XYZ file of C-alpha atoms in Angstrom:
693
model
C 34.793 -0.130 214.331
C 36.905 0.631 217.489
C 37.762 4.158 216.284
C 37.685 5.429 219.896
C 40.167 2.696 220.965
C 42.711 3.700 218.296
C 42.268 7.424 219.026
C 42.594 6.892 222.786
C 45.867 4.984 222.249
C 47.321 8.034 220.475
C 45.768 10.829 222.598
C 45.267 9.347 226.088
C 47.996 11.581 227.520
C 45.993 14.711 226.557
C 43.700 16.054 229.264
C 40.438 17.932 228.589
C 40.917 17.704 224.826
C 38.588 18.922 222.073
C 36.986 17.110 219.157
C 34.578 17.608 216.235
C 32.209 14.721 215.349
C 30.544 15.231 211.926
C 27.765 12.675 211.488
C 27.569 11.976 215.252
C 24.222 10.041 215.207
C 23.405 8.396 218.612
C 25.004 9.940 221.732
C 25.876 6.517 223.253
C 25.490 3.587 220.824
C 28.447 3.395 218.393
C 29.500 6.891 219.508
C 33.193 7.663 218.962
C 33.104 10.588 221.418
C 31.247 8.853 224.317
C 34.396 7.472 226.000
C 36.239 10.797 225.572
C 33.238 12.682 226.998
C 33.409 10.558 230.139
C 37.062 11.569 230.749
C 36.414 15.319 230.531
C 36.802 15.996 226.798
C 34.313 18.354 225.110
C 33.585 19.247 221.498
C 31.122 19.939 218.680
C 28.572 17.483 217.202
C 27.074 17.948 213.728
C 23.933 15.844 213.054
C 21.245 16.767 210.445
C 18.694 14.079 211.520
C 16.263 15.791 213.961
C 15.735 12.694 216.146
C 19.457 12.152 216.785
C 20.095 15.878 217.220
C 17.395 16.014 219.937
C 18.927 13.010 221.752
C 22.349 14.675 221.634
C 20.942 17.906 223.124
C 19.353 15.977 226.009
C 22.478 13.949 226.914
C 25.230 16.434 226.000
C 23.895 19.669 227.454
C 27.382 21.199 227.867
C 28.397 20.669 224.223
C 27.539 22.472 220.951
C 25.017 20.504 218.825
C 24.621 21.722 215.216
C 21.512 20.330 213.455
C 22.675 20.762 209.833
C 24.624 19.104 207.017
C 28.224 20.106 206.203
C 28.617 21.107 202.530
C 30.299 23.641 200.260
C 26.911 24.360 198.621
C 24.574 27.004 200.147
C 21.567 25.539 201.927
C 19.034 24.369 202.528
C 19.492 21.014 200.721
C 17.517 17.795 200.333
C 18.533 15.142 202.852
C 17.568 11.453 202.795
C 16.972 10.117 206.309
C 17.564 6.385 206.879
C 18.918 5.919 210.410
C 22.672 5.352 210.418
C 22.683 5.332 206.588
C 21.288 8.868 206.190
C 22.982 10.923 203.475
C 22.617 14.092 201.441
C 23.654 12.258 198.243
C 20.871 11.320 195.821
C 23.082 8.562 194.402
C 23.433 6.930 197.841
C 19.677 7.265 198.434
C 18.911 5.551 195.099
C 21.341 2.767 196.058
C 19.396 2.205 199.314
C 16.100 2.188 197.438
C 17.402 -0.535 195.110
C 18.378 -2.516 198.231
C 14.798 -2.408 199.538
C 15.008 0.581 201.908
C 12.755 3.636 201.753
C 14.643 6.747 202.959
C 12.556 9.734 204.099
C 13.299 12.979 202.254
C 13.664 16.106 204.404
C 15.062 19.633 204.010
C 18.051 20.574 206.201
C 20.290 23.627 206.577
C 23.986 23.580 205.684
C 27.167 24.830 207.354
C 30.814 24.857 206.233
C 33.795 23.293 207.916
C 35.351 26.756 208.169
C 32.340 27.907 210.202
C 32.583 24.915 212.541
C 36.291 25.608 213.176
C 35.423 29.181 214.146
C 32.992 27.922 216.815
C 35.685 26.123 218.839
C 38.677 27.741 220.506
C 42.116 26.225 220.966
C 43.617 23.169 219.277
C 41.379 20.459 217.854
C 42.732 17.023 218.732
C 40.593 14.885 216.423
C 38.024 15.352 213.660
C 35.720 12.503 212.526
C 33.850 12.656 209.174
C 31.107 10.003 208.649
C 28.767 11.469 206.014
C 27.877 8.511 203.737
C 29.207 9.702 200.366
C 29.475 13.477 201.035
C 33.177 13.442 202.045
C 34.266 15.578 199.075
C 31.636 18.281 199.804
C 32.722 18.415 203.455
C 36.439 18.778 202.629
C 35.760 21.410 199.951
C 33.995 23.540 202.572
C 37.402 23.708 204.362
C 38.483 26.754 202.408
C 40.638 29.322 204.189
C 40.528 28.502 207.892
C 44.012 27.782 209.281
C 42.815 25.219 211.852
C 44.531 21.837 211.519
C 43.160 19.029 213.750
C 45.888 16.686 214.961
C 44.137 13.526 213.679
C 41.408 13.245 210.994
C 39.305 10.062 210.585
C 37.288 9.738 207.357
C 35.018 6.823 206.367
C 36.380 5.725 202.989
C 34.028 2.979 201.721
C 30.607 3.084 200.125
C 27.703 2.444 202.567
C 27.320 -1.285 203.376
C 30.150 -2.078 200.943
C 33.919 -2.757 200.911
C 34.368 -0.645 197.771
C 36.878 2.102 198.639
C 36.169 5.731 197.721
C 39.258 7.611 198.958
C 40.380 8.368 195.381
C 37.505 10.876 195.129
C 38.698 13.144 197.965
C 42.171 12.108 199.265
C 43.981 14.955 197.467
C 41.879 17.457 199.439
C 43.225 16.152 202.777
C 46.807 15.491 201.638
C 47.150 19.007 200.227
C 46.578 20.408 203.737
C 49.719 18.788 205.189
C 48.295 15.426 206.317
C 49.875 11.962 205.993
C 47.936 8.684 205.998
C 48.673 6.422 208.999
C 46.100 3.565 208.957
C 43.252 1.980 206.992
C 41.194 -0.297 209.292
C 38.884 -1.648 206.566
C 36.296 1.118 207.025
C 38.098 4.361 207.962
C 41.343 6.075 207.025
C 43.377 7.877 209.697
C 45.423 10.961 208.770
C 47.996 12.754 210.987
C 49.063 16.368 210.414
C 52.765 16.863 209.729
C 53.081 19.135 212.775
C 52.286 16.117 215.005
C 54.098 13.372 213.100
C 55.042 11.707 216.412
C 51.430 10.412 216.668
C 51.665 8.479 213.386
C 53.511 5.509 214.914
C 50.758 5.080 217.526
C 48.087 4.969 214.803
C 49.698 2.442 212.460
C 47.955 -0.584 214.059
C 44.203 -1.245 214.410
C 42.610 -1.981 217.783
C 44.054 -5.131 219.340
C 44.192 -7.046 222.615
C 47.042 -4.898 223.962
C 44.762 -1.830 223.994
C 42.969 -3.347 227.031
C 39.394 -2.453 226.076
C 35.970 -4.106 226.368
C 32.757 -3.853 224.377
C 29.128 -3.447 225.507
C 26.146 -5.533 224.541
C 25.139 -2.812 222.043
C 28.276 -3.443 219.920
C 27.882 -5.347 216.654
C 30.341 -8.117 217.625
C 28.225 -9.055 220.727
C 24.865 -9.265 218.966
C 24.581 -13.127 219.200
C 25.417 -13.017 222.910
C 22.972 -10.156 223.500
C 20.229 -12.122 221.742
C 20.880 -15.138 224.001
C 20.854 -12.926 227.104
C 17.574 -11.331 226.025
C 16.132 -14.808 225.526
C 17.138 -15.828 229.062
C 15.708 -12.598 230.435
C 12.418 -13.257 228.598
C 12.264 -16.790 230.046
C 12.846 -15.377 233.522
C 10.064 -12.839 232.968
C 7.708 -15.614 231.848
C 8.507 -17.703 234.934
C 7.981 -14.695 237.174
C 4.598 -14.155 235.530
C 3.660 -17.811 236.109
C 4.713 -17.509 239.746
C 2.519 -14.437 240.137
C -0.415 -16.339 238.640
C 0.121 -19.262 241.075
C 0.356 -16.843 243.974
C -2.957 -15.336 242.852
C -4.521 -18.812 242.770
C -3.185 -19.495 246.295
C -4.673 -16.237 247.548
C -8.019 -17.109 245.964
C -7.912 -20.534 247.575
C -7.147 -19.043 250.990
C -10.065 -16.656 250.558
C -12.355 -19.572 249.670
C -11.057 -21.481 252.658
C -11.827 -18.643 255.002
C -15.352 -18.389 253.548
C -15.919 -22.121 253.899
C -14.669 -22.057 257.549
C -17.691 -19.930 258.500
C -20.224 -22.538 257.323
C -19.851 -24.581 260.529
C -19.175 -28.079 261.587
C -20.751 -29.639 258.538
C -18.119 -28.206 256.367
C -15.204 -29.194 258.695
C -14.514 -32.404 256.889
C -14.745 -30.575 253.606
C -12.491 -27.941 255.065
C -9.925 -30.554 256.036
C -10.009 -31.899 252.535
C -9.681 -28.427 251.145
C -6.767 -27.778 253.487
C -5.035 -30.924 252.359
C -5.629 -30.021 248.736
C -4.446 -26.527 249.569
C -1.224 -27.868 251.102
C -0.717 -30.215 248.150
C -1.323 -27.355 245.731
C 1.054 -25.124 247.642
C 3.726 -27.819 247.670
C 3.198 -28.386 243.944
C 3.433 -24.662 243.288
C 6.629 -24.339 245.313
C 8.092 -27.398 243.601
C 7.230 -25.941 240.190
C 8.724 -22.652 241.303
C 11.944 -24.367 242.506
C 12.186 -26.338 239.254
C 11.608 -23.201 237.229
C 14.218 -21.241 239.185
C 16.654 -24.116 238.896
C 16.050 -24.357 235.148
C 16.420 -20.575 234.744
C 19.638 -20.584 236.790
C 20.997 -23.489 234.746
C 20.155 -21.765 231.453
C 21.709 -18.556 232.799
C 24.945 -20.385 233.718
C 25.037 -22.105 230.326
C 24.520 -18.775 228.552
C 27.201 -17.143 230.735
C 29.673 -19.991 230.033
C 28.939 -19.816 226.330
C 29.378 -16.038 226.392
C 32.736 -16.407 228.136
C 33.886 -19.090 225.670
C 32.924 -16.979 222.701
C 34.579 -13.948 224.307
C 37.747 -16.014 224.803
C 37.609 -17.242 221.191
C 37.070 -13.650 220.026
C 40.051 -12.561 222.118
C 42.233 -15.324 220.613
C 41.058 -14.383 217.128
C 41.950 -10.740 217.736
C 45.370 -11.796 219.069
C 46.054 -13.950 215.996
C 44.958 -11.205 213.632
C 47.131 -8.699 215.505
C 50.142 -11.051 215.277
C 49.535 -11.632 211.564
C 49.210 -7.900 210.933
C 52.364 -7.272 212.955
C 54.264 -9.810 210.826
C 52.900 -8.262 207.660
C 53.880 -4.807 208.849
C 57.401 -6.013 209.683
C 57.738 -7.645 206.249
C 56.423 -4.524 204.544
C 58.849 -2.439 206.644
C 61.777 -4.595 205.468
C 60.635 -4.273 201.874
C 60.191 -0.535 202.357
C 63.747 -0.218 203.736
C 65.127 -2.111 200.745
C 63.025 0.014 198.420
C 64.268 3.130 200.216
C 67.882 2.089 199.672
C 67.173 1.603 195.978
C 65.204 4.823 195.882
C 68.123 6.797 197.336
C 70.313 5.918 194.397
C 67.453 6.520 192.017
C 66.729 9.850 193.721
C 70.174 11.215 192.847
C 69.599 10.384 189.213
C 66.067 11.749 189.308
C 67.257 14.975 190.938
C 69.698 15.509 188.105
C 66.966 14.673 185.640
C 64.588 16.967 187.518
C 66.963 19.893 187.166
C 67.185 19.277 183.446
C 63.403 19.018 183.198
C 62.999 22.243 185.169
C 65.244 24.028 182.719
C 63.251 22.590 179.823
C 60.025 23.493 181.627
C 61.210 27.089 182.000
C 61.878 27.158 178.271
C 58.475 25.602 177.630
C 56.781 28.186 179.853
C 58.523 30.971 177.979
C 57.346 29.367 174.748
C 53.792 29.158 176.145
C 53.875 32.843 177.095
C 55.108 33.697 173.638
C 52.376 31.511 172.148
C 49.780 33.242 174.331
C 50.903 36.620 173.099
C 50.781 35.363 169.524
C 47.243 34.017 170.069
C 46.154 37.386 171.486
C 47.607 39.106 168.448
C 45.857 36.568 166.198
C 42.514 37.269 167.883
C 42.967 40.980 167.240
C 43.773 40.319 163.604
C 40.747 38.058 163.205
C 38.451 40.990 164.098
C 39.676 42.691 160.941
C 39.386 39.858 158.430
C 39.932 41.892 155.263
C 43.106 43.616 156.442
C 44.411 40.306 157.946
C 44.047 38.561 154.561
C 46.046 41.314 152.861
C 48.704 41.112 155.591
C 48.872 37.301 155.137
C 49.403 37.731 151.418
C 52.250 40.195 152.011
C 53.724 37.903 154.671
C 53.558 34.946 152.242
C 55.383 36.990 149.624
C 58.066 37.955 152.175
C 58.377 34.351 153.377
C 58.688 33.121 149.808
C 61.428 35.675 149.168
C 63.211 34.692 152.403
C 62.933 30.991 151.559
C 64.301 31.637 148.095
C 67.164 33.642 149.609
C 67.860 30.864 152.106
C 67.870 28.251 149.349
C 70.166 30.397 147.232
C 72.492 30.870 150.211
C 72.434 27.134 150.909
C 73.277 26.406 147.263
C 76.142 28.933 147.397
C 77.357 27.308 150.605
C 77.173 23.891 148.958
C 79.153 25.156 145.940
C 81.749 26.617 148.318
C 82.019 23.333 150.208
C 82.371 21.399 146.962
C 85.133 23.824 145.879
C 86.863 23.384 149.236
C 86.558 19.632 148.907
C 88.098 19.691 145.432
C 90.941 21.863 146.705
C 91.468 19.541 149.651
C 91.439 16.540 147.320
C 94.028 18.233 145.087
C 96.199 19.020 148.110
C 95.753 15.465 149.354
C 96.780 14.053 145.995
C 99.908 16.224 145.990
C 100.724 15.369 149.573
C 100.058 11.701 148.965
C 102.452 11.750 146.009
C 105.040 13.539 148.150
C 104.605 11.022 150.936
C 104.979 8.114 148.529
C 108.205 9.666 147.214
C 109.396 10.273 150.775
C 108.492 6.749 151.815
C 110.409 5.300 148.811
C 113.446 7.442 149.557
C 113.331 6.561 153.269
C 113.152 2.825 152.536
C 116.073 3.157 150.171
C 117.950 5.310 152.674
C 117.505 2.637 155.323
C 119.550 0.251 153.117
C 122.094 2.692 151.775
C 124.811 4.718 153.376
C 124.350 7.999 155.176
C 124.751 9.825 151.874
C 121.167 8.960 150.977
C 119.894 11.335 153.642
C 121.640 14.154 151.802
C 119.562 13.411 148.696
C 116.382 13.252 150.785
C 117.246 16.641 152.240
C 117.828 18.052 148.780
C 114.456 16.691 147.666
C 112.655 18.515 150.549
C 114.890 21.607 150.094
C 116.601 21.184 153.426
C 119.925 22.945 153.782
C 121.518 20.643 156.331
C 121.766 16.948 155.652
C 122.250 16.183 159.359
C 118.729 17.421 160.229
C 116.947 15.674 157.352
C 115.187 13.109 159.512
C 114.161 15.693 162.100
C 112.712 17.956 159.403
C 110.784 15.087 157.843
C 109.267 14.233 161.215
C 108.303 17.881 161.858
C 106.916 18.201 158.365
C 104.793 15.030 158.746
C 103.506 16.173 162.119
C 102.554 19.670 160.959
C 101.026 18.472 157.689
C 98.291 16.357 159.292
C 96.437 19.165 161.148
C 96.390 21.306 157.972
C 94.960 18.483 155.871
C 92.500 17.334 158.512
C 91.310 20.866 159.254
C 88.858 20.780 156.351
C 87.414 17.479 157.490
C 87.118 18.669 161.073
C 85.365 21.881 159.940
C 82.888 19.833 157.966
C 82.342 17.479 160.883
C 81.822 20.482 163.172
C 79.262 21.856 160.701
C 77.538 18.480 160.719
C 77.556 18.475 164.533
C 75.953 21.936 164.623
C 73.247 20.710 162.250
C 72.328 17.934 164.645
C 72.605 19.998 167.853
C 68.985 21.218 167.666
C 67.677 17.696 167.276
C 69.350 16.166 170.338
C 67.308 18.225 172.813
C 64.120 16.299 171.985
C 65.628 12.829 172.065
C 65.749 10.289 174.862
C 69.320 9.286 175.917
C 67.955 5.947 177.200
C 67.227 4.784 173.610
C 69.828 2.871 171.577
C 71.742 4.951 169.002
C 71.472 3.829 165.377
C 74.823 5.239 164.244
C 78.153 6.395 165.616
C 77.374 10.005 164.678
C 74.123 9.869 166.630
C 75.943 8.394 169.638
C 78.669 11.084 169.524
C 76.052 13.872 169.259
C 75.226 13.441 172.976
C 77.250 15.178 175.681
C 78.117 14.721 179.356
C 75.681 12.418 181.266
C 73.416 11.852 178.233
C 76.409 10.525 176.264
C 77.288 8.055 179.049
C 73.652 6.860 179.319
C 73.244 6.404 175.558
C 76.633 4.603 175.383
C 75.562 2.156 178.112
C 72.228 1.406 176.412
C 73.870 1.015 172.968
C 77.020 -0.967 173.910
C 75.808 -2.905 176.997
C 72.029 -3.057 176.482
C 71.187 -1.570 179.922
C 71.024 1.729 181.789
C 74.166 2.820 183.665
C 74.622 2.146 187.363
C 75.447 5.194 189.565
C 79.134 4.182 189.946
C 79.753 3.765 186.206
C 77.768 6.902 185.390
C 79.862 9.047 187.768
C 83.144 7.460 186.630
C 82.695 8.065 182.889
C 81.018 11.470 183.263
C 83.962 12.663 185.380
C 86.377 11.459 182.687
C 84.495 13.430 180.060
C 84.528 16.547 182.242
C 88.308 16.209 182.603
C 88.569 16.537 178.815
C 89.033 12.903 177.720
C 87.725 12.165 174.200
C 84.416 10.359 173.772
C 86.050 7.733 171.515
C 88.394 6.693 174.359
C 85.389 6.211 176.644
C 83.607 4.160 173.951
C 86.779 2.057 173.483
C 86.916 1.189 177.194
C 83.185 0.328 177.414
C 83.228 -1.665 174.170
C 86.218 -3.788 175.271
C 84.789 -4.584 178.728
C 83.833 -8.160 179.621
C 80.116 -7.337 179.702
C 80.144 -5.792 176.208
C 81.581 -8.967 174.654
C 78.160 -10.654 174.834
C 76.203 -7.703 173.382
C 75.988 -6.567 169.756
C 75.512 -2.769 169.520
C 74.109 -3.076 165.985
C 76.132 -0.143 164.545
C 77.975 -0.898 161.311
C 81.626 0.210 161.341
C 81.713 0.958 165.101
C 84.569 -1.408 165.920
C 86.513 -0.283 162.844
C 86.145 3.372 163.842
C 87.256 2.596 167.395
C 90.325 0.716 166.128
C 91.167 3.561 163.734
C 90.883 6.035 166.601
C 93.068 3.799 168.735
C 95.711 3.620 166.000
C 95.684 7.401 165.576
C 96.017 7.922 169.308
C 98.884 5.442 169.516
C 100.526 7.107 166.519
C 100.290 10.565 168.110
C 101.764 9.278 171.348
C 104.577 7.468 169.505
C 105.288 10.583 167.456
C 105.528 12.740 170.581
C 107.760 10.159 172.211
C 109.950 10.046 169.099
C 110.316 13.818 169.071
C 111.242 13.806 172.752
C 113.823 11.080 172.286
C 115.228 12.857 169.212
C 115.643 16.098 171.165
C 117.332 14.265 174.002
C 119.689 12.493 171.581
C 120.583 15.781 169.855
C 121.269 17.459 173.190
C 123.259 14.529 174.579
C 125.355 13.693 171.435
C 129.023 14.705 171.774
C 131.190 15.848 168.833
C 132.529 12.933 166.815
C 135.955 11.662 167.883
C 138.619 11.288 165.198
C 139.786 7.744 164.696
C 143.525 7.208 165.002
C 144.448 4.055 163.128
C 147.727 3.790 165.004
C 146.050 4.003 168.420
C 145.704 0.943 170.568
C 142.055 1.928 171.248
C 141.109 1.584 167.527
C 139.288 -1.814 167.798
C 137.209 -0.609 170.743
C 136.275 2.722 169.011
C 135.316 0.857 165.838
C 132.982 -1.408 167.810
C 131.355 1.597 169.496
C 130.948 3.240 166.109
C 129.260 0.124 164.693
C 126.873 -0.055 167.636
C 126.032 3.632 167.170
C 125.312 3.049 163.471
C 123.048 0.091 164.368
C 121.175 2.183 166.886
C 120.714 4.991 164.366
C 119.477 2.452 161.819
C 116.860 1.216 164.272
C 115.767 4.790 164.948
C 115.574 5.410 161.205
C 113.383 2.320 160.777
C 111.059 3.582 163.543
C 110.777 6.983 161.894
C 109.946 5.322 158.571
C 107.109 3.411 160.230
C 105.828 6.641 161.778
C 105.810 8.335 158.360
C 103.821 5.435 156.969
C 101.289 5.937 159.766
C 101.048 9.605 158.813
C 100.200 8.592 155.247
C 97.474 6.251 156.509
C 96.056 9.066 158.650
C 95.886 11.354 155.645
C 93.996 8.699 153.718
C 91.440 8.448 156.536
C 91.104 12.247 156.499
C 90.329 12.201 152.776
C 87.573 9.660 153.336
C 86.204 11.802 156.166
C 86.063 14.839 153.875
C 84.175 12.811 151.268
C 81.649 11.621 153.868
C 81.232 15.192 155.133
C 80.473 16.351 151.598
C 77.756 13.711 151.263
C 76.206 14.792 154.583
C 76.379 18.459 153.536
C 74.547 17.662 150.321
C 71.933 15.776 152.334
C 71.533 18.788 154.659
C 71.024 21.105 151.700
C 68.396 18.714 150.346
C 66.641 18.673 153.750
C 66.662 22.483 153.863
C 65.086 22.614 150.420
C 62.398 20.132 151.519
C 61.702 22.164 154.659
C 61.405 25.343 152.592
C 58.900 23.727 150.277
C 56.943 22.385 153.287
C 56.818 25.867 154.855
C 55.542 27.333 151.589
C 52.827 24.669 151.350
C 51.704 25.212 154.969
C 51.435 28.960 154.522
C 49.480 28.492 151.286
C 47.067 26.111 153.051
C 46.685 28.587 155.962
C 45.769 31.390 153.584
C 43.374 29.137 151.730
C 41.588 28.181 154.995
C 41.299 31.809 156.103
């Protein structure tokens, strides 16, 4: 199949190279090494069929001929001889029998590939394996030897079939540092990574640019060889006829000479005989000329036909080479595009790989622990009676521990319920105080400045001038104290779910806001994309949002930005209350910013305000000072209105905190119920284990 043409293209610059031909068969016909042998290369031939091995010894006297089969099994083995289809596989032999062939069974010795490598010194430039179904046995015999031929050619189809078989043995060759370069329909070419520069020369099958020719023994010239043999047979027949005519002429001349001695009476007869002799000779020569002319004409016709078919074969090879070149170029373009996509995917996979490696390390530690536990269990099983007693004691201890855990969980639940009731009582008191403050502030906005004095008295403030500032500080400091209980409960809820997130897939849509917020870092960004946009994140968006989270930005702000993007408008996340929670978070954030801004402006106004100027009714500047005073009062009224709105926002925030505490209590009760269910399940499993033992 032109294996020598492809190999010569890659290795023609090497002088006096070395090769190993496993399954060499005939030394000339279809021999891959014959052309290399003629240029000075030498190597090793392995051929288990005695007839072919003898022919190789006669024609390759300066090479090593090994008459054995290559296998990882110790010999001798049964071998099924069938010419070029000989094999040591019983399955292949049965296949030939079903096809009508009758292979001859013989016993042959075996050698390993390691042993063959030891018999040749220096680098090995190519190794050919053609063993009809025994490829795996040959490669397995390559155990510890460090030799690495530059190029390895392995037949990778079943005998007389296009069914490929490389899946049975390809891992054996790839694991030794080889890369596949070409599949020519029959063989696969592999190049070692230390000589990767040869791979480009081996990517194309034999083509017209390799400048090669075939002999009449090659399979593609069989029709032409048959025609040439026919012409040669016709020529042989004509030569035989000519010899017969020449024999007749010689017999006639002998008869003529005998008749010439009879005398005058036979002269006339002799003349007649001579005339007949000349006529016969002329007829013979004419027949001979016609025969030679016919043979020459048939020879020319056969030669012309051979040349035409050779030209058509050459054109066919050119077209196939051009088509393969186009396909290779198209595949190269697709491979480049795939490589560009794979580069971006590789970064994500590398990150994922690091995470998986960490999980794998944990899994390996768990496996080692499990192995130790199994060893301990095996030791206990040898002493069945004592193990049963130990199991009973362990069950009693586990039952006591479960009961203690349930009692602790119930005490924790009672404590949380007590804290919730206290928080609700505080919230009710604070809510009442805020309602009173809100009523007083609304009234104060319509009344004179004296109302602020009453508000200050209500909140036990000593200075009426700082009443508004104190109210703002009080409202700001009150919220963290009230919300602390809710945040503690939410943190407890988060810790409950932390152990469950490790086994989940961030590329699945979240079913609730709590589940979405339970993720962190890159997993949070991926789950947010899948939930809010219905797709996995692109590398740019993934890096952008993960960097924001690492800078300390809240997850709700990231969800707000993704949810209000143009792409998210056409996708329903399917989470009830998500938009409401995002708006509530946005309002709280805006409120906090406005409150900080109000405090800053208040401080600046306190620092910048000058002492009041006494109004002199007799002064000519009285109208102008009165106007300034009115504008100042209007400005203060606007500031007071803003502060009132801020206090109302504080009240709304407290209401949201109360609802959060209530939800946290419900989740805590659910957690306690789950713990009780798990305790009962553990008790049942241990009881069943004891019952089985």
